[in-house]
Amino acid sequence: MLTVNKHLPAARGLAPALVQRAATVSLDWDTRSKSRFDAHDSAGRHLAVFLPRGTVLRGGDLLVAEDGSMIRVQAAPQAVLQVRACPAHGTATDLPRAAYHLGNRHVQLEVQADYLQFEPDPVLADMLRRMHLIVTEMEAPFEPEAGAYGEGGGHGQHGHDHGHGHAHAHDDHHGQGHDHSHGH
């Protein structure tokens, strides 16, 4: 068993080529939000992860093992509900309204420009469908917001220069089921 006790958020300061050569470990959100867990990396090694309490791992972070080897964290696809505005009947405020209602319920929420994602909850899915939003069940990586007081104030993907020269590519191969009705 290989002990891991060092965390480098977003692999900051390391050459991309070095990070790409690292073994990977694919973890769901529940595991990435724990500071102590066991896992197996892509090299087949059994990892015993011991990080400071409160550490949250994000896809793209790097772990360093006691032997100096590096392990790149990947956000594993998991069951999520993806919420999108209805293109036929929606308005520009539909997703912000949905985020407001989900936030009032303290739901761990991933916020993207054209969709929201959260872990499955049939009661919340029904509420959103009644708001005429499209709710689709799928398997996808889940990276919820850290919150206003969390590290980086969001996904932790960039520093605080706000140059916004970065691109946030996101795999958008998901099906577009339209499973709500309109009484208009």
mmCIF file of C-alpha atoms in Angstrom:
data_model
loop_
_atom_site.group_PDB
_atom_site.id
_atom_site.type_symbol
_atom_site.label_atom_id
_atom_site.label_comp_id
_atom_site.label_asym_id
_atom_site.label_seq_id
_atom_site.Cartn_x
_atom_site.Cartn_y
_atom_site.Cartn_z
ATOM 1 C CA MET A 1 0.000 0.000 0.000
ATOM 2 C CA LEU A 2 1.299 3.427 -0.982
ATOM 3 C CA THR A 3 0.638 6.320 1.412
ATOM 4 C CA VAL A 4 -0.395 9.637 -0.127
ATOM 5 C CA ASN A 5 -0.338 12.767 2.014
ATOM 6 C CA LYS A 6 0.401 15.715 -0.267
ATOM 7 C CA HIS A 7 -2.064 17.608 -2.483
ATOM 8 C CA LEU A 8 -1.198 20.056 -5.266
ATOM 9 C CA PRO A 9 -4.398 21.873 -6.369
ATOM 10 C CA ALA A 10 -4.662 22.019 -10.178
ATOM 11 C CA ALA A 11 -1.064 20.691 -10.323
ATOM 12 C CA ARG A 12 0.086 24.312 -9.989
ATOM 13 C CA GLY A 13 3.714 24.969 -10.740
ATOM 14 C CA LEU A 14 4.382 21.689 -12.544
ATOM 15 C CA ALA A 15 5.178 21.241 -16.214
ATOM 16 C CA PRO A 16 2.158 19.893 -18.147
ATOM 17 C CA ALA A 17 4.283 17.100 -19.654
ATOM 18 C CA LEU A 18 5.225 15.912 -16.167
ATOM 19 C CA VAL A 19 1.581 15.961 -15.030
ATOM 20 C CA GLN A 20 0.453 14.010 -18.118
ATOM 21 C CA ARG A 21 2.922 11.203 -17.314
ATOM 22 C CA ALA A 22 1.504 10.744 -13.809
ATOM 23 C CA ALA A 23 -0.678 7.755 -12.992
ATOM 24 C CA THR A 24 -4.359 8.649 -12.584
ATOM 25 C CA VAL A 25 -7.032 7.919 -10.034
ATOM 26 C CA SER A 26 -10.691 8.312 -10.976
ATOM 27 C CA LEU A 27 -12.857 9.323 -8.006
ATOM 28 C CA ASP A 28 -16.492 10.297 -7.583
ATOM 29 C CA TRP A 29 -17.504 13.465 -5.736
ATOM 30 C CA ASP A 30 -18.231 11.689 -2.469
ATOM 31 C CA THR A 31 -14.707 10.274 -2.315
ATOM 32 C CA ARG A 32 -13.059 13.522 -3.494
ATOM 33 C CA SER A 33 -14.747 15.398 -0.643
ATOM 34 C CA LYS A 34 -13.146 13.129 1.993
ATOM 35 C CA SER A 35 -9.675 13.621 3.408
ATOM 36 C CA ARG A 36 -9.051 9.939 4.113
ATOM 37 C CA PHE A 37 -9.809 7.084 1.721
ATOM 38 C CA ASP A 38 -8.378 4.070 -0.109
ATOM 39 C CA ALA A 39 -8.256 3.831 -3.899
ATOM 40 C CA HIS A 40 -6.372 2.159 -6.756
ATOM 41 C CA ASP A 41 -4.552 4.184 -9.392
ATOM 42 C CA SER A 42 -4.128 3.444 -13.104
ATOM 43 C CA ALA A 43 -0.814 1.700 -12.347
ATOM 44 C CA GLY A 44 -2.696 -0.779 -10.129
ATOM 45 C CA ARG A 45 -1.224 0.536 -6.894
ATOM 46 C CA HIS A 46 -3.310 0.516 -3.710
ATOM 47 C CA LEU A 47 -3.359 4.070 -2.339
ATOM 48 C CA ALA A 48 -3.996 5.051 1.266
ATOM 49 C CA VAL A 49 -4.818 8.767 1.096
ATOM 50 C CA PHE A 50 -4.351 10.868 4.247
ATOM 51 C CA LEU A 51 -4.865 14.584 3.563
ATOM 52 C CA PRO A 52 -5.509 17.457 5.967
ATOM 53 C CA ARG A 53 -9.111 17.519 7.193
ATOM 54 C CA GLY A 54 -11.350 19.601 4.960
ATOM 55 C CA THR A 55 -9.294 18.976 1.810
ATOM 56 C CA VAL A 56 -11.483 18.657 -1.286
ATOM 57 C CA LEU A 57 -10.002 17.171 -4.445
ATOM 58 C CA ARG A 58 -10.915 18.430 -7.914
ATOM 59 C CA GLY A 59 -10.340 16.883 -11.310
ATOM 60 C CA GLY A 60 -6.858 17.978 -12.404
ATOM 61 C CA ASP A 61 -5.408 18.085 -8.891
ATOM 62 C CA LEU A 62 -2.252 16.136 -8.201
ATOM 63 C CA LEU A 63 -1.492 13.847 -5.286
ATOM 64 C CA VAL A 64 2.069 13.058 -4.219
ATOM 65 C CA ALA A 65 2.855 9.715 -2.581
ATOM 66 C CA GLU A 66 5.459 9.093 0.100
ATOM 67 C CA ASP A 67 7.822 7.657 -2.539
ATOM 68 C CA GLY A 68 7.583 10.884 -4.570
ATOM 69 C CA SER A 69 5.385 9.450 -7.297
ATOM 70 C CA MET A 70 2.502 11.574 -8.562
ATOM 71 C CA ILE A 71 -1.124 10.657 -9.135
ATOM 72 C CA ARG A 72 -3.438 12.897 -11.196
ATOM 73 C CA VAL A 73 -7.012 13.102 -9.905
ATOM 74 C CA GLN A 74 -9.836 12.651 -12.402
ATOM 75 C CA ALA A 75 -13.498 13.366 -11.669
ATOM 76 C CA ALA A 76 -15.174 10.014 -12.295
ATOM 77 C CA PRO A 77 -18.480 9.923 -14.147
ATOM 78 C CA GLN A 78 -21.294 9.373 -11.675
ATOM 79 C CA ALA A 79 -25.073 9.600 -11.543
ATOM 80 C CA VAL A 80 -26.188 13.229 -11.873
ATOM 81 C CA LEU A 81 -29.238 15.185 -12.865
ATOM 82 C CA GLN A 82 -28.493 17.758 -15.533
ATOM 83 C CA VAL A 83 -30.845 20.740 -15.771
ATOM 84 C CA ARG A 84 -31.230 22.853 -18.901
ATOM 85 C CA ALA A 85 -33.635 25.567 -19.944
ATOM 86 C CA CYS A 86 -36.345 24.584 -22.397
ATOM 87 C CA PRO A 87 -35.315 26.024 -25.793
ATOM 88 C CA ALA A 88 -38.958 26.270 -26.930
ATOM 89 C CA HIS A 89 -40.481 27.896 -23.851
ATOM 90 C CA GLY A 90 -37.606 28.983 -21.623
ATOM 91 C CA THR A 91 -36.361 32.409 -20.645
ATOM 92 C CA ALA A 92 -32.927 33.760 -19.733
ATOM 93 C CA THR A 93 -33.826 33.633 -16.033
ATOM 94 C CA ASP A 94 -34.852 29.949 -15.864
ATOM 95 C CA LEU A 95 -31.427 28.537 -14.906
ATOM 96 C CA PRO A 96 -30.591 31.312 -12.420
ATOM 97 C CA ARG A 97 -34.020 30.758 -10.803
ATOM 98 C CA ALA A 98 -33.332 27.023 -10.599
ATOM 99 C CA ALA A 99 -29.890 27.688 -9.056
ATOM 100 C CA TYR A 100 -31.544 29.989 -6.505
ATOM 101 C CA HIS A 101 -34.084 27.333 -5.474
ATOM 102 C CA LEU A 102 -31.457 24.586 -5.311
ATOM 103 C CA GLY A 103 -29.144 26.865 -3.299
ATOM 104 C CA ASN A 104 -31.927 27.513 -0.811
ATOM 105 C CA ARG A 105 -31.980 23.758 -0.263
ATOM 106 C CA HIS A 106 -28.172 23.674 0.188
ATOM 107 C CA VAL A 107 -27.707 21.299 -2.746
ATOM 108 C CA GLN A 108 -24.160 20.634 -3.948
ATOM 109 C CA LEU A 109 -24.441 22.214 -7.396
ATOM 110 C CA GLU A 110 -22.256 22.408 -10.489
ATOM 111 C CA VAL A 111 -22.976 25.619 -12.383
ATOM 112 C CA GLN A 112 -22.154 25.919 -16.085
ATOM 113 C CA ALA A 113 -23.243 28.575 -18.589
ATOM 114 C CA ASP A 114 -25.956 26.416 -20.136
ATOM 115 C CA TYR A 115 -26.761 23.816 -17.478
ATOM 116 C CA LEU A 116 -26.731 22.904 -13.797
ATOM 117 C CA GLN A 117 -25.813 19.499 -12.357
ATOM 118 C CA PHE A 118 -26.459 17.905 -8.999
ATOM 119 C CA GLU A 119 -26.655 14.454 -7.464
ATOM 120 C CA PRO A 120 -29.961 12.662 -8.074
ATOM 121 C CA ASP A 121 -32.940 13.703 -5.970
ATOM 122 C CA PRO A 122 -36.386 12.818 -7.337
ATOM 123 C CA VAL A 123 -38.193 15.502 -5.306
ATOM 124 C CA LEU A 124 -35.935 18.246 -6.657
ATOM 125 C CA ALA A 125 -36.171 16.817 -10.182
ATOM 126 C CA ASP A 126 -39.974 17.045 -10.000
ATOM 127 C CA MET A 127 -39.789 20.625 -8.689
ATOM 128 C CA LEU A 128 -37.556 21.642 -11.609
ATOM 129 C CA ARG A 129 -39.778 19.913 -14.165
ATOM 130 C CA ARG A 130 -42.754 21.851 -12.770
ATOM 131 C CA MET A 131 -40.683 24.982 -13.447
ATOM 132 C CA HIS A 132 -40.594 23.825 -17.126
ATOM 133 C CA LEU A 133 -36.904 22.944 -17.070
ATOM 134 C CA ILE A 134 -35.439 19.906 -18.805
ATOM 135 C CA VAL A 135 -34.057 17.430 -16.248
ATOM 136 C CA THR A 136 -31.994 14.553 -17.617
ATOM 137 C CA GLU A 137 -30.511 11.656 -15.648
ATOM 138 C CA MET A 138 -26.997 10.760 -16.798
ATOM 139 C CA GLU A 139 -23.509 9.649 -15.880
ATOM 140 C CA ALA A 140 -21.042 12.557 -15.960
ATOM 141 C CA PRO A 141 -18.123 13.991 -13.982
ATOM 142 C CA PHE A 142 -19.433 16.170 -11.138
ATOM 143 C CA GLU A 143 -17.570 19.294 -9.971
ATOM 144 C CA PRO A 144 -19.864 21.279 -7.652
ATOM 145 C CA GLU A 145 -19.156 24.848 -6.634
ATOM 146 C CA ALA A 146 -16.961 25.326 -3.579
ATOM 147 C CA GLY A 147 -19.175 28.135 -2.317
ATOM 148 C CA ALA A 148 -18.404 31.766 -1.634
ATOM 149 C CA TYR A 149 -16.069 30.900 1.238
ATOM 150 C CA GLY A 150 -14.497 27.842 -0.380
ATOM 151 C CA GLU A 151 -11.019 27.714 -1.861
ATOM 152 C CA GLY A 152 -10.964 29.815 -5.027
ATOM 153 C CA GLY A 153 -14.644 30.743 -4.701
ATOM 154 C CA GLY A 154 -15.616 28.252 -7.393
ATOM 155 C CA HIS A 155 -14.013 25.352 -9.180
ATOM 156 C CA GLY A 156 -10.532 26.567 -8.254
ATOM 157 C CA GLN A 157 -9.627 26.569 -11.950
ATOM 158 C CA HIS A 158 -7.896 29.942 -12.128
ATOM 159 C CA GLY A 159 -6.151 32.515 -9.990
ATOM 160 C CA HIS A 160 -7.611 35.902 -9.309
ATOM 161 C CA ASP A 161 -6.398 37.876 -12.324
ATOM 162 C CA HIS A 162 -9.751 37.701 -14.145
ATOM 163 C CA GLY A 163 -8.055 37.986 -17.525
ATOM 164 C CA HIS A 164 -10.388 35.193 -18.608
ATOM 165 C CA GLY A 165 -8.045 34.076 -21.341
ATOM 166 C CA HIS A 166 -8.685 30.521 -20.247
ATOM 167 C CA ALA A 167 -11.130 28.218 -21.965
ATOM 168 C CA HIS A 168 -13.298 25.863 -19.953
ATOM 169 C CA ALA A 169 -13.890 22.937 -22.244
ATOM 170 C CA HIS A 170 -16.577 20.580 -21.071
ATOM 171 C CA ASP A 171 -17.646 17.381 -22.673
ATOM 172 C CA ASP A 172 -21.130 18.020 -24.067
ATOM 173 C CA HIS A 173 -22.050 14.713 -25.667
ATOM 174 C CA HIS A 174 -25.070 14.213 -23.442
ATOM 175 C CA GLY A 175 -28.476 13.304 -24.835
ATOM 176 C CA GLN A 176 -31.148 15.960 -24.899
ATOM 177 C CA GLY A 177 -34.224 14.191 -23.585
ATOM 178 C CA HIS A 178 -37.179 16.515 -23.410
ATOM 179 C CA ASP A 179 -39.129 14.881 -20.621
ATOM 180 C CA HIS A 180 -41.465 17.600 -19.433
ATOM 181 C CA SER A 181 -44.758 18.843 -20.708
ATOM 182 C CA HIS A 182 -46.120 22.318 -21.198
ATOM 183 C CA GLY A 183 -49.707 23.353 -20.612
ATOM 184 C CA HIS A 184 -49.309 26.507 -22.685
#
